[in-house]
Coordinates of C-alpha atoms in Angstrom, one line a residue:
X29 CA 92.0 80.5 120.3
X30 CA 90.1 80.4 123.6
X31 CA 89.2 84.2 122.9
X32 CA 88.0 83.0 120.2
X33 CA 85.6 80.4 121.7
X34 CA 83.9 82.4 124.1
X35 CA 83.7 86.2 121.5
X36 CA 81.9 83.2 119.1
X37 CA 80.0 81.7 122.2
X38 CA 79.1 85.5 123.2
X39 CA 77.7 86.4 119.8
X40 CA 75.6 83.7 119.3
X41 CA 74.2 84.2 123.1
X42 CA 73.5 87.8 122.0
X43 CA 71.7 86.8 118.9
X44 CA 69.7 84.7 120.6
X45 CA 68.3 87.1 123.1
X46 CA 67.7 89.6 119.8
X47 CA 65.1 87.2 118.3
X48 CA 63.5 86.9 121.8
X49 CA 63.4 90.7 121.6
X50 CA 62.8 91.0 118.4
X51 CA 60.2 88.9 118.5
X52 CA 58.2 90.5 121.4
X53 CA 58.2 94.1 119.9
X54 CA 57.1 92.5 116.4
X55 CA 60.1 93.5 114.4
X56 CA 59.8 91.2 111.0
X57 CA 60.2 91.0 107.6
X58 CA 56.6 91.1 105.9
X59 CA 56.7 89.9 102.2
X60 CA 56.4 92.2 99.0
X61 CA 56.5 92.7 95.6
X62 CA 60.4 92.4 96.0
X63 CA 60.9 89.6 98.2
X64 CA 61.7 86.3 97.9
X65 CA 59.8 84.9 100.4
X66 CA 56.1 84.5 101.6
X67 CA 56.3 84.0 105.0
X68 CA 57.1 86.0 108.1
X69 CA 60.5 86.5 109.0
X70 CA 62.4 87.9 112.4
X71 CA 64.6 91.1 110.6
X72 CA 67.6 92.9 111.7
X73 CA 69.4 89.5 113.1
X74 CA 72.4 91.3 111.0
X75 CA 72.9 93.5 114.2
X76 CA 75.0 90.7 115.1
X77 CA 77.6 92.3 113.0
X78 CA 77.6 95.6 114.6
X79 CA 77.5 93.6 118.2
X80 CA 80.7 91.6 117.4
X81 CA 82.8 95.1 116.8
X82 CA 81.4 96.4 120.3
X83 CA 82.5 92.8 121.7
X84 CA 86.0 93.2 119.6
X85 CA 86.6 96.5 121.2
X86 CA 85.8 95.5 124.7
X87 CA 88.3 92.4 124.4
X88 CA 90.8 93.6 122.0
X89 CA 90.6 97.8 122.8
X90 CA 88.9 100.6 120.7
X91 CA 91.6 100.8 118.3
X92 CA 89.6 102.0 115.3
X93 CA 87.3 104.2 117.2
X94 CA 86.1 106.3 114.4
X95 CA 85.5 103.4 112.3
X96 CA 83.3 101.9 115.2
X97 CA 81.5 105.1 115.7
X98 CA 80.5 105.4 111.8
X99 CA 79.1 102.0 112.0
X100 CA 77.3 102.4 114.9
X101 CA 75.8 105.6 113.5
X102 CA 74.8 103.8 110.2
X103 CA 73.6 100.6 111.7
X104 CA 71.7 102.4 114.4
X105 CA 70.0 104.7 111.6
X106 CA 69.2 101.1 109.7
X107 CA 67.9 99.2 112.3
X108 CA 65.1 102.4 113.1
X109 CA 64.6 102.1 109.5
X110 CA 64.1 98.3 109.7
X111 CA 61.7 98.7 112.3
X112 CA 59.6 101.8 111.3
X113 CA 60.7 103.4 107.8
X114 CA 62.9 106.7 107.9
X115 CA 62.8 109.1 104.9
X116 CA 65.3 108.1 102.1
X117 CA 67.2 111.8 102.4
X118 CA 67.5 110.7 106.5
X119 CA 69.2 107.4 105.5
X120 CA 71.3 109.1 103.0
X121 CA 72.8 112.3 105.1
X122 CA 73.9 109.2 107.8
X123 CA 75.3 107.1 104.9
X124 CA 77.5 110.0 104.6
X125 CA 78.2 111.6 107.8
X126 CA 79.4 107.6 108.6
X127 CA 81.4 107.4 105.5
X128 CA 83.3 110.5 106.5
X129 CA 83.5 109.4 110.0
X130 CA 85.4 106.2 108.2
X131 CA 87.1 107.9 106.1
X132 CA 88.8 109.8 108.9
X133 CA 89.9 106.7 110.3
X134 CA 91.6 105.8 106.8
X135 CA 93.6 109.3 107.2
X136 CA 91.5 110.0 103.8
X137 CA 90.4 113.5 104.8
X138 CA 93.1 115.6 102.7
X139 CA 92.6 118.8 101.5
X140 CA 94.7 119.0 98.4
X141 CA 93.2 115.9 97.5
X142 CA 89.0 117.0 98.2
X143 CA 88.3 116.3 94.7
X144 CA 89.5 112.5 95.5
X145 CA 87.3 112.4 98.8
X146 CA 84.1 113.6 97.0
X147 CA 84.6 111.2 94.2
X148 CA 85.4 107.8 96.7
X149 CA 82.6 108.9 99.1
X150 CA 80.1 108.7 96.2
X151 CA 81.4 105.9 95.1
X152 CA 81.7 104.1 98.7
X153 CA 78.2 105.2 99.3
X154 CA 77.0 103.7 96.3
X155 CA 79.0 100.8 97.0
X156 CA 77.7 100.0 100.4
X157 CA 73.9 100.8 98.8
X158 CA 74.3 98.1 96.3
X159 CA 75.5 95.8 98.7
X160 CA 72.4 96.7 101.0
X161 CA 70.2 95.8 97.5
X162 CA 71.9 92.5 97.1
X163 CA 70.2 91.1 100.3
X164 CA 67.3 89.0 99.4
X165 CA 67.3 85.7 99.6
X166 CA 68.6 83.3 102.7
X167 CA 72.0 83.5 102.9
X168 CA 73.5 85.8 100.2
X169 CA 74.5 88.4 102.3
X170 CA 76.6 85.8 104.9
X171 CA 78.1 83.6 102.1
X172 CA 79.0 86.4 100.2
X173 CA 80.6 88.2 103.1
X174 CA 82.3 85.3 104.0
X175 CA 83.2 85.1 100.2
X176 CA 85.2 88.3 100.9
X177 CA 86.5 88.1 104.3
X178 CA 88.4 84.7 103.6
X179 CA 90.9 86.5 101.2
X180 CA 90.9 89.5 103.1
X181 CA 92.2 87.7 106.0
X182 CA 94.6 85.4 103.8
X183 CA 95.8 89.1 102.8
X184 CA 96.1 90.5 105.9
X185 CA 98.3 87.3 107.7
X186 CA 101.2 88.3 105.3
X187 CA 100.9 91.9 104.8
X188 CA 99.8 93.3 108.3
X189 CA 97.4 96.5 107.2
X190 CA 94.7 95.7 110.0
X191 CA 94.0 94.1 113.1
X192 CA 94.0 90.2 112.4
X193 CA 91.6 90.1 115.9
X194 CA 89.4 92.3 114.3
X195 CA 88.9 90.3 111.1
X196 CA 88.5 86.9 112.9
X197 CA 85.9 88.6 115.0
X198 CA 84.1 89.6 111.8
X199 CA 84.0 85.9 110.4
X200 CA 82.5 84.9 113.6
X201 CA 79.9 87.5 113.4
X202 CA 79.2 86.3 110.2
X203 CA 79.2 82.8 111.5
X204 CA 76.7 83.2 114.1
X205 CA 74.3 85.0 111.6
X206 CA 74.8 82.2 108.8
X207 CA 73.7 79.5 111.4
X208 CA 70.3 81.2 111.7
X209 CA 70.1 82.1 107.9
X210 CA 71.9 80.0 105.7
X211 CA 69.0 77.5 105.4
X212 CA 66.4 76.7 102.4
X213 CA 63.5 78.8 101.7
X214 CA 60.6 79.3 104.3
X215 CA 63.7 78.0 107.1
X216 CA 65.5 81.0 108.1
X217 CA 65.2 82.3 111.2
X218 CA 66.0 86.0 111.1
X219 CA 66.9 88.1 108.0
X220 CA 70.0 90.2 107.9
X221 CA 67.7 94.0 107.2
X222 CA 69.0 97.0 106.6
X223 CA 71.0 97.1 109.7
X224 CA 73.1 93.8 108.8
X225 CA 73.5 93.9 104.7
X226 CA 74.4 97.8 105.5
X227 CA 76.9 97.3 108.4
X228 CA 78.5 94.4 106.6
X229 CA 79.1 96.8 103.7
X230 CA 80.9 99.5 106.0
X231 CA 82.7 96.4 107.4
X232 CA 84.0 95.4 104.2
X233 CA 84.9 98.7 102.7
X234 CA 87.0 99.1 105.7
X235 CA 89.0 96.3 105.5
X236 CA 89.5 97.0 101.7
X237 CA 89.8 100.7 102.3
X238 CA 92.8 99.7 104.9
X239 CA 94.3 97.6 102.1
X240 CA 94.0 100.1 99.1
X241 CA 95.6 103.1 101.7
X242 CA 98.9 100.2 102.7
X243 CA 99.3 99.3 99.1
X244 CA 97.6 102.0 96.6
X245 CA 96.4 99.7 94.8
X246 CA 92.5 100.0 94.0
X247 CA 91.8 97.0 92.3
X248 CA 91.2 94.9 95.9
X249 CA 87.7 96.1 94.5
X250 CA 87.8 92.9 92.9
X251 CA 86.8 91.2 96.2
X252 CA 83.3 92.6 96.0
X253 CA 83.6 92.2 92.2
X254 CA 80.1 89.7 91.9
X255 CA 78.1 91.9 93.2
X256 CA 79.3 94.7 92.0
X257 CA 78.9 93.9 88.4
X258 CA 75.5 92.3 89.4
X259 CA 74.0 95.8 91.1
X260 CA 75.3 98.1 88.8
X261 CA 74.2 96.9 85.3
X262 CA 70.3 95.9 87.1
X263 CA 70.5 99.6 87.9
X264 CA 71.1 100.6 84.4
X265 CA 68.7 97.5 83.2
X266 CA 66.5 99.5 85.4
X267 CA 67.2 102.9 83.5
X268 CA 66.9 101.4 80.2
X269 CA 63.2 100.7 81.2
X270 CA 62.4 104.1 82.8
X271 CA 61.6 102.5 86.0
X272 CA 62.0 104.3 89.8
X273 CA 65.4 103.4 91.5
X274 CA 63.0 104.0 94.8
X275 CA 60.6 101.4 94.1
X276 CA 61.0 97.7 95.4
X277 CA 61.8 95.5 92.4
X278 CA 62.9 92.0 91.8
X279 CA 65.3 91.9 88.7
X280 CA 68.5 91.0 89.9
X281 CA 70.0 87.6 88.3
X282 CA 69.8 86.0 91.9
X283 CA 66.3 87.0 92.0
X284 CA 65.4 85.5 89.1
X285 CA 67.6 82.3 89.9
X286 CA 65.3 81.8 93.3
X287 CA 61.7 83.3 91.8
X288 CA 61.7 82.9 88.4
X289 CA 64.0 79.5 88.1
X290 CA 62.5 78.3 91.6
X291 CA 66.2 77.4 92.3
X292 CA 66.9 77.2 95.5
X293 CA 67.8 80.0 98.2
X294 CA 71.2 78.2 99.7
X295 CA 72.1 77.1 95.9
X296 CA 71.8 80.9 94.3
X297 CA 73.6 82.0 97.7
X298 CA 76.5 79.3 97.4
X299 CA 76.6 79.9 93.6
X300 CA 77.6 84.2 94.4
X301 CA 79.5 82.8 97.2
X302 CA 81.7 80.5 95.2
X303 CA 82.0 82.4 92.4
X304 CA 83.1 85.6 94.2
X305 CA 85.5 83.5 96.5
X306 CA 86.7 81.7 92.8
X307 CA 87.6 85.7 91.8
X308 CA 88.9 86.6 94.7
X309 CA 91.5 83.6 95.6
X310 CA 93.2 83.5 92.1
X311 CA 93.6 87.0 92.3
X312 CA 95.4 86.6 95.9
X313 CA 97.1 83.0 94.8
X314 CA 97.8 83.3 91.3
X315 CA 97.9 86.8 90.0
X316 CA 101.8 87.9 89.8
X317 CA 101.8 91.6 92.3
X318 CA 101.9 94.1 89.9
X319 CA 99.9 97.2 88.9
X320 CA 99.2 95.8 85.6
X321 CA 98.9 92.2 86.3
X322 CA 96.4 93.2 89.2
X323 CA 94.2 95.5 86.8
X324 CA 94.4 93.3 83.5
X325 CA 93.0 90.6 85.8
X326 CA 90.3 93.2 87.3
X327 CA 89.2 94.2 83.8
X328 CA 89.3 90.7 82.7
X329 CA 86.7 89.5 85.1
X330 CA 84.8 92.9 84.8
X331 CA 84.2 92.0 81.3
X332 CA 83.5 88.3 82.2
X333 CA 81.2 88.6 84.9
X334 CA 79.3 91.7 82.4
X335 CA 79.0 89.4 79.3
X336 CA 77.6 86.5 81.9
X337 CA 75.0 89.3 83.1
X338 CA 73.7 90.0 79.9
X339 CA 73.8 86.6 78.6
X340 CA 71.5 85.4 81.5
X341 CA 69.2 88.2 81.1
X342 CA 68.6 87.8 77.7
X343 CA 68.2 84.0 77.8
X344 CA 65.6 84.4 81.2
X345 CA 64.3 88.1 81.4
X346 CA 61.7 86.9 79.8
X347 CA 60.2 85.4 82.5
X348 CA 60.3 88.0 85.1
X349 CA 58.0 90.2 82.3
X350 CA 55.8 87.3 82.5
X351 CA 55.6 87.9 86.1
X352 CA 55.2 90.5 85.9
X353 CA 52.2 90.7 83.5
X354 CA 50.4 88.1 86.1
X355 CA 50.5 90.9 88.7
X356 CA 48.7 93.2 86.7
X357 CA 45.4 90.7 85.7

């Protein structure tokens, strides 16, 4: 426990001294057509999450050291993009090259299964891009990590597939980070950028990647199951109205919650956070452990959360057009 105290008082000494730095060479979050917010904001305060896994290694050893490295790599690349913008095919060869890097730590890398690899480095990719889109609004992208990493570390005290230090060091990354961003709109201090909504992700698929290679069991996807279902059906909203992927937009259904509803930033973020912590603790506490029980349940809230999407879209979507139609007077 007294580890504890001082890795937590550590953290939130070394975010701290970021906004001082970040402040003096002018690194901020200037609103656009996609935010949610019309001031000024400090960015990359989600380094924090890439600092507590260097402060976890120096207490704890470098037990996962590939899995350190490849978020290093793909944090480093996000904060330089956070601070001056780097090509997309830049960002995408180190999404990779870090995903590998992580994957090697999962023993993933077999050849007689490279068909396998391909397909869950694509899909991990993807999964830690839409993750990286989700971030937005003051405190989605803490609340919802925290959403996951509660069951995770649940999980984890009864079945042993990762270092319990190493998740407890990860909450109180994401502690120190919600204490500076977890507040109404126009309050926050820092936002998470690039370097924290796309370190978290590695973070996450890690811990779920060490659970799926224990258990063989792929449906622990469910713990990112909100926003999974909420990325990938804008993207294909998105498609359906021949618009660029590339281009900053604003029609996720927590982005029209905060802009379009004018509800507030902490009650969209507690309203993903609930509802993905609501999915994932039944699934740990009340689903029986079974293959089938454990992918009925998956497809059951798959189909939920899907019908809820377009339900709210086609009751609100409305609005956004509208929007969207005042821009262009």
């Amino acid at each position: 426990m007294l580890t504890h105290i001082v890795i937590f008082l550590l953290l939130l000494l070394a975010e701290v001294l970021y906004f001082r730095m970040a402040d003096r060479c002018n690194i901020i979050d200037k609103p656009n057509e996609r935010s949610s917010h019309s001031t000024i904001v400090l960015r990359g305060g989600g380094i924090i999450f890439l600092l507590g896994l260097w402060v976890w290694a120096a207490f704890y050893g470098l037990n996962y050291p590939w899995f350190i490295l490849a978020v290093t790599v793909i944090a480093g690349v996000s904060f330089v993009d956070d601070v001056r913008s780097l090509p997309d095919s830049v960002r995408l060869v180190a999404q990779f090259l870090a995903m590998g890097l992580m994957f090697y730590q999962l023993d993933m890398l077999h050849v007689e299964l490279w068909w396998v690899v391909i397909l869950a480095l694509i899909v991990c990719v993807g999964a830690s891009n839409i993750i990286n889109f989700m971030d937005g609004i003051n405190g989605i992208t803490g609340g919802y990590a925290l959403a996951s990493l509660v069951p995770i570390y649940l999980l984890n005290r009864e079945m042993g597939f990762v270092e319990e230090s190493l998740v407890v060091t990860v909450i109180l990354s994401d502690v120190v980070f919600c204490l500076f961003n977890f507040r109404p709109k126009g309050k926050a201090k820092c936002f998470a950028g690039d370097v924290g909504s796309i370190g978290m992700a590695f973070i996450l698929l890690f811990l779920i990647g060490r659970l799926v290679m224990q258990t063989g069991d792929v449906s622990y996807l469910v713990f990112l199951m909100v926003y999974g279902v909420d990325g990938m059906l804008t993207i294909v909203h998105r498609i359906l109205l021949h618009e660029n992927l590339g281009e900053a937009h604003r029609k996720h259904a927590y982005q029209l919650m905060a802009n379009e509803l004018q509800i507030g930033h902490v009650k969209v973020s507690l309203f993903y956070m609930g509802l993905q912590l609501l999915v994932s603790l039944i699934f740990v506490c009340y689903i029986p452990d079974s293959p089938v029980a454990h992918w009925t349940y998956f497809g059951a809230v798959l189909v939920l959360l899907s019908l809820a999407y377009v339900a709210f879209m086609k009751k609100f979507y409305h609005l956004h057009e509208q929007y969207l139609a005042s821009l262009r007077k």
